């Protein structure tokens, strides 16, 4: 009966060890995925900020090149410095925190796997050594198993905490996606300033919209006066007032953009403007400052190119996309792994306690039995010696009786 109980508990320990190993690997794999998503989101935000500051600096350089100064540039200078500082801070914090998290995840995973593996080996030695009466080895294994059991209880607490923490975090992330302002994460993630940023984007969109409209108006005037065939209208990706929303899908593939203006102008000839035989191409080229046009249009095109990323950053769509990936694809497997790990570790700890107690009881029960056998053997030997002495004495008495008168 006792051997059957020991086998059952040992089997439970082995199964719990296997489940704990699987849960640990699953949990840490998903935790690593969550870390990668957060790190990628932070790096993408940093890259977007650098793109914004780069476009602003290029516009400033263009204006300085052609001696165009404005008080607005002074404000933009401070804005660029603040954005660059913010980008550096995000990058440094992301790299530092991701490095620490990755180190912690790997350390806990390796320690848990090592302890479970050593425990399996110790249990095997204990079960094999006890029937062979290797007392010292069994005692060492029991002490080692007690230490590992204490560690398992500690790991159980850690994974239980991770399970609850992951659950609360996933709920908070889900709430943030629905309503960032009223979410518990709203104070941590600065999307509460979205309205002021929207005003800036609205003004930028309105400015570019008006520039493109003015260019198209000039093109219309030229086409009305001259039979120019190679002069295309510029596609405006912004809607009209008052929204000025950026909708690049309004521009079909192959449509002319504001960045194409220098190339369009270079295709024009004197004959396009009704020039006669005396019109020379150099006359038209000298009338157009291609470098200046190239500088201004490329600056505006750079702003257009980064506008979608800027909108995603300002509206926190970048952050929400990362959170959606975590909530939709990582939260459930992460919690399942943590739950499997702490449940298996609890079962393993309990089975180890029962197994060690059974081994101790079995060991203590065997020694009294051995003593009883020794006493019985000693008693039997003593009785035999007493019987032989009495028999010898009785035999001597009979001999004396026969010899006597």
Coordinates of C-alpha atoms in Angstrom, one line a residue:
X1 CA 0.0 0.0 0.0
X2 CA 2.8 2.4 1.0
X3 CA 4.7 1.6 -2.2
X4 CA 1.7 2.2 -4.3
X5 CA 1.1 5.6 -2.7
X6 CA 4.8 6.5 -3.2
X7 CA 4.5 5.6 -6.9
X8 CA 1.3 7.7 -7.3
X9 CA 2.9 10.7 -5.7
X10 CA 6.0 10.3 -7.8
X11 CA 4.0 10.1 -10.9
X12 CA 2.1 13.2 -9.9
X13 CA 5.4 15.0 -9.4
X14 CA 6.7 14.0 -12.8
X15 CA 3.5 15.1 -14.6
X16 CA 3.5 18.4 -12.6
X17 CA 7.2 18.9 -13.6
X18 CA 6.4 18.5 -17.3
X19 CA 3.4 20.9 -17.1
X20 CA 5.5 23.4 -15.2
X21 CA 8.2 23.3 -17.8
X22 CA 5.7 23.7 -20.7
X23 CA 3.9 26.6 -18.9
X24 CA 7.2 28.3 -18.1
X25 CA 8.4 28.1 -21.7
X26 CA 5.1 29.4 -23.0
X27 CA 4.9 32.2 -20.5
X28 CA 8.4 33.4 -21.2
X29 CA 7.9 33.1 -25.0
X30 CA 4.8 35.3 -24.9
X31 CA 6.5 37.7 -22.5
X32 CA 9.4 38.1 -24.9
X33 CA 6.8 38.8 -27.7
X34 CA 5.2 41.5 -25.6
X35 CA 8.6 43.0 -25.0
X36 CA 9.4 43.0 -28.7
X37 CA 6.0 44.7 -29.5
X38 CA 6.6 47.5 -27.0
X39 CA 10.2 48.0 -28.1
X40 CA 9.2 48.1 -31.8
X41 CA 6.5 50.7 -31.0
X42 CA 8.9 52.9 -29.1
X43 CA 11.5 52.7 -31.9
X44 CA 8.8 53.5 -34.5
X45 CA 7.7 56.5 -32.5
X46 CA 11.3 57.7 -32.2
X47 CA 11.8 57.3 -36.0
X48 CA 8.6 59.3 -36.7
X49 CA 9.8 62.1 -34.4
X50 CA 13.1 62.2 -36.1
X51 CA 11.3 62.3 -39.5
X52 CA 9.3 65.3 -38.3
X53 CA 12.3 67.2 -37.0
X54 CA 14.2 66.4 -40.2
X55 CA 11.5 67.8 -42.4
X56 CA 11.2 70.9 -40.3
X57 CA 15.0 71.4 -40.4
X58 CA 15.1 71.0 -44.1
X59 CA 12.4 73.7 -44.5
X60 CA 14.4 76.0 -42.3
X61 CA 17.5 75.4 -44.3
X62 CA 15.6 76.2 -47.5
X63 CA 14.3 79.4 -46.1
X64 CA 17.7 80.4 -44.8
X65 CA 19.2 79.7 -48.2
X66 CA 16.9 82.1 -49.9
X67 CA 17.0 84.6 -47.1
X68 CA 13.4 84.1 -46.0
X69 CA 13.1 84.7 -42.3
X70 CA 10.2 84.6 -40.0
X71 CA 9.5 84.7 -36.3
X72 CA 7.7 81.3 -36.8
X73 CA 11.1 79.7 -37.3
X74 CA 12.2 80.7 -33.8
X75 CA 9.2 78.8 -32.4
X76 CA 10.0 75.9 -34.6
X77 CA 13.6 75.8 -33.4
X78 CA 12.5 75.3 -29.8
X79 CA 10.0 72.7 -31.1
X80 CA 12.7 70.8 -32.9
X81 CA 14.9 70.8 -29.9
X82 CA 12.1 69.5 -27.6
X83 CA 11.1 66.8 -30.1
X84 CA 14.7 65.6 -30.5
X85 CA 15.2 65.6 -26.8
X86 CA 12.0 63.6 -26.4
X87 CA 13.1 61.1 -29.1
X88 CA 16.4 60.6 -27.4
X89 CA 14.8 60.0 -24.1
X90 CA 12.3 57.5 -25.5
X91 CA 15.1 55.6 -27.3
X92 CA 17.3 55.5 -24.2
X93 CA 14.5 54.4 -21.9
X94 CA 13.2 51.8 -24.3
X95 CA 16.6 50.3 -24.8
X96 CA 17.4 50.2 -21.1
X97 CA 14.1 48.9 -20.0
X98 CA 13.9 46.3 -22.7
X99 CA 17.4 45.1 -21.9
X100 CA 16.5 44.7 -18.2
X101 CA 13.2 43.0 -19.0
X102 CA 14.8 40.6 -21.4
X103 CA 17.5 39.7 -18.8
X104 CA 14.9 39.1 -16.1
X105 CA 12.7 37.0 -18.4
X106 CA 15.6 34.8 -19.4
X107 CA 17.0 34.4 -15.9
X108 CA 13.7 33.4 -14.4
X109 CA 13.1 30.9 -17.2
X110 CA 16.5 29.3 -16.9
X111 CA 16.3 29.1 -13.1
X112 CA 12.9 27.5 -13.1
X113 CA 13.8 24.9 -15.7
X114 CA 17.1 24.1 -13.9
X115 CA 15.3 23.7 -10.5
X116 CA 12.6 21.4 -12.0
X117 CA 15.2 19.3 -13.8
X118 CA 17.4 18.9 -10.7
X119 CA 14.3 18.0 -8.7
X120 CA 13.4 15.2 -11.1
X121 CA 17.0 13.9 -10.8
X122 CA 16.9 14.1 -7.0
X123 CA 13.6 12.2 -6.8
X124 CA 14.9 9.5 -9.1
X125 CA 18.0 9.1 -6.9
X126 CA 15.8 9.1 -3.8
X127 CA 13.5 6.4 -5.1
X128 CA 16.3 4.2 -6.3
X129 CA 18.6 4.7 -3.3
X130 CA 16.0 3.9 -0.6
X131 CA 15.5 0.2 -1.5
X132 CA 19.3 -0.2 -1.8
X133 CA 19.6 1.3 1.7
X134 CA 22.0 4.1 0.7
X135 CA 21.2 6.1 3.8
X136 CA 23.6 8.9 3.4
X137 CA 22.7 9.5 -0.2
X138 CA 19.0 9.4 0.6
X139 CA 19.5 11.9 3.4
X140 CA 21.3 14.3 1.1
X141 CA 18.6 14.0 -1.6
X142 CA 15.9 14.7 1.0
X143 CA 17.7 17.8 2.2
X144 CA 18.2 18.9 -1.4
X145 CA 14.5 18.2 -2.2
X146 CA 13.4 20.3 0.8
X147 CA 15.4 23.2 -0.6
X148 CA 14.0 22.8 -4.1
X149 CA 10.5 22.6 -2.7
X150 CA 10.9 25.9 -0.9
X151 CA 12.1 27.4 -4.2
X152 CA 9.1 26.0 -6.0
X153 CA 6.8 27.7 -3.5
X154 CA 8.6 30.9 -4.2
X155 CA 8.3 30.4 -7.9
X156 CA 4.6 29.6 -7.5
X157 CA 4.1 33.0 -5.8
X158 CA 6.0 34.8 -8.6
X159 CA 4.0 33.1 -11.5
X160 CA 0.8 33.7 -9.6
X161 CA 1.7 37.4 -9.3
X162 CA 2.6 37.5 -13.0
X163 CA -0.8 35.9 -13.9
X164 CA -2.8 38.5 -12.0
X165 CA -0.5 41.3 -13.1
X166 CA -0.9 40.3 -16.8
X167 CA -4.7 40.1 -16.4
X168 CA -4.9 43.6 -14.9
X169 CA -2.6 45.0 -17.5
X170 CA -4.5 43.5 -20.4
X171 CA -7.7 44.9 -19.0
X172 CA -6.1 48.3 -18.7
X173 CA -4.8 48.1 -22.3
X174 CA -8.2 47.1 -23.5
X175 CA -9.8 50.1 -21.7
X176 CA -7.2 52.4 -23.2
X177 CA -8.1 51.4 -26.7
X178 CA -11.7 52.2 -26.0
X179 CA -11.2 55.5 -24.2
X180 CA -7.7 56.7 -23.7
X181 CA -8.7 59.8 -21.7
X182 CA -10.6 57.8 -19.0
X183 CA -8.2 54.9 -18.9
X184 CA -5.9 54.2 -16.0
X185 CA -3.1 54.4 -18.4
X186 CA -4.1 57.9 -19.6
X187 CA -1.8 59.6 -17.1
X188 CA 1.2 57.5 -18.2
X189 CA 0.8 57.8 -21.9
X190 CA 0.5 61.4 -23.0
X191 CA -2.4 61.1 -25.4
X192 CA -4.4 63.6 -23.4
X193 CA -2.6 66.3 -25.4
X194 CA -4.1 65.0 -28.6
X195 CA -6.4 68.0 -29.1
X196 CA -3.6 70.5 -29.2
X197 CA -1.6 68.3 -31.6
X198 CA -4.7 67.9 -33.8
X199 CA -4.8 71.7 -34.1
X200 CA -1.2 71.7 -35.3
X201 CA -1.9 69.0 -37.9
X202 CA -5.0 70.8 -39.0
X203 CA -3.0 74.0 -39.6
X204 CA -0.3 72.2 -41.5
X205 CA -2.9 70.4 -43.6
X206 CA -4.7 73.7 -44.3
X207 CA -1.4 75.3 -45.4
X208 CA -0.4 72.6 -47.8
X209 CA -3.9 72.4 -49.2
X210 CA -3.8 76.1 -49.9
X211 CA -0.4 75.9 -51.5
X212 CA -1.5 73.0 -53.8
X213 CA -4.7 74.9 -54.7
X214 CA -2.6 78.0 -55.6
X215 CA -0.3 75.9 -57.8
X216 CA -3.3 74.3 -59.6
X217 CA -4.8 77.8 -60.0
X218 CA -1.6 79.0 -61.7
X219 CA -1.6 75.9 -63.9
X220 CA -5.2 76.6 -64.9
X221 CA -4.2 80.1 -65.8
X222 CA -1.3 79.0 -67.9
X223 CA -3.4 76.4 -69.7
X224 CA -6.0 79.0 -70.4
X225 CA -3.5 81.3 -72.0
X226 CA -1.2 78.7 -73.7
X227 CA -1.7 75.3 -75.3
X228 CA 0.4 73.5 -72.8
X229 CA -0.1 69.8 -73.0
X230 CA 2.6 68.5 -70.6
X231 CA 1.5 70.5 -67.6
X232 CA -0.6 68.4 -65.3
X233 CA -2.6 69.4 -62.3
X234 CA -1.2 68.5 -58.9
X235 CA -3.3 66.1 -56.9
X236 CA -4.4 67.5 -53.5
X237 CA -4.5 64.8 -50.8
X238 CA -6.3 67.1 -48.4
X239 CA -10.0 67.6 -48.2
X240 CA -11.4 71.1 -48.4
X241 CA -12.2 73.4 -45.5
X242 CA -13.0 73.2 -42.6
X243 CA -11.7 69.7 -41.9
X244 CA -8.6 69.5 -44.1
X245 CA -8.3 65.8 -43.6
X246 CA -5.4 63.9 -45.1
X247 CA -6.8 61.4 -47.6
X248 CA -4.1 60.1 -49.9
X249 CA -6.5 57.6 -51.4
X250 CA -8.0 60.6 -53.3
X251 CA -4.9 60.6 -55.4
X252 CA -4.8 57.8 -58.0
X253 CA -1.7 55.9 -58.8
X254 CA 0.5 58.0 -61.2
X255 CA -1.1 61.3 -60.3
X256 CA 1.3 64.3 -60.2
X257 CA 2.4 65.3 -56.7
X258 CA 3.8 68.6 -55.6
X259 CA 7.3 67.0 -55.6
X260 CA 6.9 66.4 -59.3
X261 CA 6.7 70.1 -60.2
X262 CA 10.4 70.5 -61.0
X263 CA 10.4 67.6 -63.4
X264 CA 7.2 68.9 -65.0
X265 CA 8.7 72.4 -65.5
X266 CA 11.8 70.8 -67.1
X267 CA 9.7 69.2 -69.8
X268 CA 8.3 72.6 -70.9
X269 CA 9.7 74.3 -74.0
X270 CA 9.4 77.7 -75.5
X271 CA 6.9 76.4 -78.0
X272 CA 4.5 75.4 -75.2
X273 CA 4.2 79.1 -74.4
X274 CA 3.7 80.3 -78.0
X275 CA 7.4 81.2 -78.6
X276 CA 8.5 81.7 -82.2
X277 CA 11.5 80.7 -84.1
X278 CA 13.7 83.1 -82.1
X279 CA 12.7 81.5 -78.8
X280 CA 15.6 79.6 -77.2
X281 CA 15.3 77.0 -74.5
X282 CA 17.8 78.9 -72.4
X283 CA 15.4 81.8 -72.2
X284 CA 12.8 79.7 -70.5
X285 CA 15.3 78.0 -68.3
X286 CA 16.7 81.3 -67.1
X287 CA 13.2 82.5 -66.3
X288 CA 12.6 79.6 -63.9
X289 CA 14.8 79.1 -60.8
X290 CA 14.7 75.3 -60.8
X291 CA 16.9 75.0 -57.7
X292 CA 14.5 77.2 -55.7
X293 CA 11.5 75.3 -57.0
X294 CA 13.2 72.0 -56.2
X295 CA 14.0 73.1 -52.7
X296 CA 10.6 74.3 -51.8
X297 CA 8.6 71.5 -53.4
X298 CA 10.8 68.8 -52.0
X299 CA 10.4 70.3 -48.5
X300 CA 6.6 70.3 -48.9
X301 CA 6.7 66.8 -50.3
X302 CA 8.8 65.6 -47.2
X303 CA 6.1 67.0 -45.0
X304 CA 3.5 65.1 -47.0
X305 CA 5.5 61.9 -46.8
X306 CA 5.7 61.9 -43.0
X307 CA 2.1 63.2 -42.5
X308 CA 0.6 59.7 -42.1
X309 CA 3.1 58.6 -39.5
X310 CA 2.7 61.9 -37.7
X311 CA -1.0 61.4 -37.6
X312 CA -0.6 57.9 -36.2
X313 CA 1.8 59.3 -33.6
X314 CA -0.3 62.3 -32.6
X315 CA -3.6 60.4 -32.5
X316 CA -1.9 57.6 -30.5
X317 CA -2.8 55.1 -33.3
X318 CA 0.7 53.8 -33.1
X319 CA 0.4 53.0 -29.5
X320 CA -3.1 51.6 -29.9
X321 CA -2.0 49.3 -32.6
X322 CA 0.7 47.9 -30.4
X323 CA -1.7 47.5 -27.5
X324 CA -4.2 45.8 -29.9
X325 CA -1.6 43.3 -30.9
X326 CA -0.8 42.6 -27.3
X327 CA -4.5 42.3 -26.2
X328 CA -5.5 40.3 -29.3
X329 CA -2.6 37.9 -29.7
X330 CA -0.5 37.8 -26.6
X331 CA -2.6 38.3 -23.5
X332 CA -4.5 35.0 -23.5
X333 CA -1.5 32.8 -24.2
X334 CA 0.6 34.7 -21.7
X335 CA -1.9 34.2 -18.9
X336 CA -2.4 30.5 -19.9
X337 CA 1.3 30.0 -19.6
X338 CA 1.6 31.7 -16.2
X339 CA -1.5 29.9 -14.9
X340 CA -0.1 26.5 -16.0
X341 CA 3.2 27.3 -14.4
X342 CA 1.9 28.3 -11.0
X343 CA -0.7 25.6 -10.8
X344 CA 1.9 22.9 -11.8
X345 CA 4.5 24.3 -9.3
X346 CA 1.9 24.3 -6.5
X347 CA 1.1 20.6 -7.3
X348 CA 4.8 19.8 -7.6
X349 CA 5.5 21.4 -4.3
X350 CA 2.7 19.6 -2.5
X351 CA 3.7 16.2 -4.1
X352 CA 7.3 16.7 -3.0
X353 CA 6.3 17.4 0.6
X354 CA 4.2 14.3 0.7
X355 CA 6.9 12.2 -1.0
X356 CA 9.6 13.3 1.4
X357 CA 7.3 12.7 4.4
X358 CA 6.5 9.2 3.1
X359 CA 10.1 8.4 2.7
X360 CA 10.9 9.6 6.2
X361 CA 8.0 7.5 7.7
X362 CA 9.1 4.4 5.7
X363 CA 12.7 4.9 6.9
X364 CA 11.7 5.3 10.6
X365 CA 9.4 2.3 10.4
X366 CA 12.1 0.0 9.1
X367 CA 14.5 0.6 11.9
X368 CA 12.2 -0.5 14.8
X369 CA 11.5 -3.7 12.9
X370 CA 15.1 -4.4 12.6
X371 CA 15.5 -3.9 16.4
X372 CA 12.7 -6.3 17.1
X373 CA 14.3 -8.9 14.9
X374 CA 17.6 -8.5 16.7
X375 CA 16.0 -8.7 20.1
X376 CA 14.1 -11.8 19.1
X377 CA 17.3 -13.4 17.8
X378 CA 19.1 -12.5 21.0
X379 CA 16.3 -13.9 23.1
X380 CA 16.2 -17.2 21.2
X381 CA 20.0 -17.6 21.5
X382 CA 19.9 -16.9 25.3
X383 CA 17.0 -19.4 25.8
X384 CA 18.9 -22.0 23.9
X385 CA 22.0 -21.4 26.1
X386 CA 19.9 -21.7 29.3
X387 CA 18.2 -24.9 28.1
X388 CA 21.6 -26.5 27.3
X389 CA 22.9 -25.5 30.8
X390 CA 19.8 -26.9 32.6
X391 CA 20.1 -30.1 30.5
X392 CA 23.8 -30.5 31.5
X393 CA 23.0 -30.0 35.2
X394 CA 20.2 -32.5 35.1
X395 CA 22.4 -35.0 33.4
X396 CA 25.1 -34.5 36.1
X397 CA 22.5 -35.1 38.9
X398 CA 21.5 -38.4 37.3
X399 CA 25.1 -39.6 37.1
X400 CA 25.7 -38.8 40.8
X401 CA 22.6 -40.6 41.7
X402 CA 23.7 -43.8 40.0
X403 CA 27.2 -43.6 41.5
X404 CA 26.0 -43.0 45.0
X405 CA 25.3 -45.8 47.6

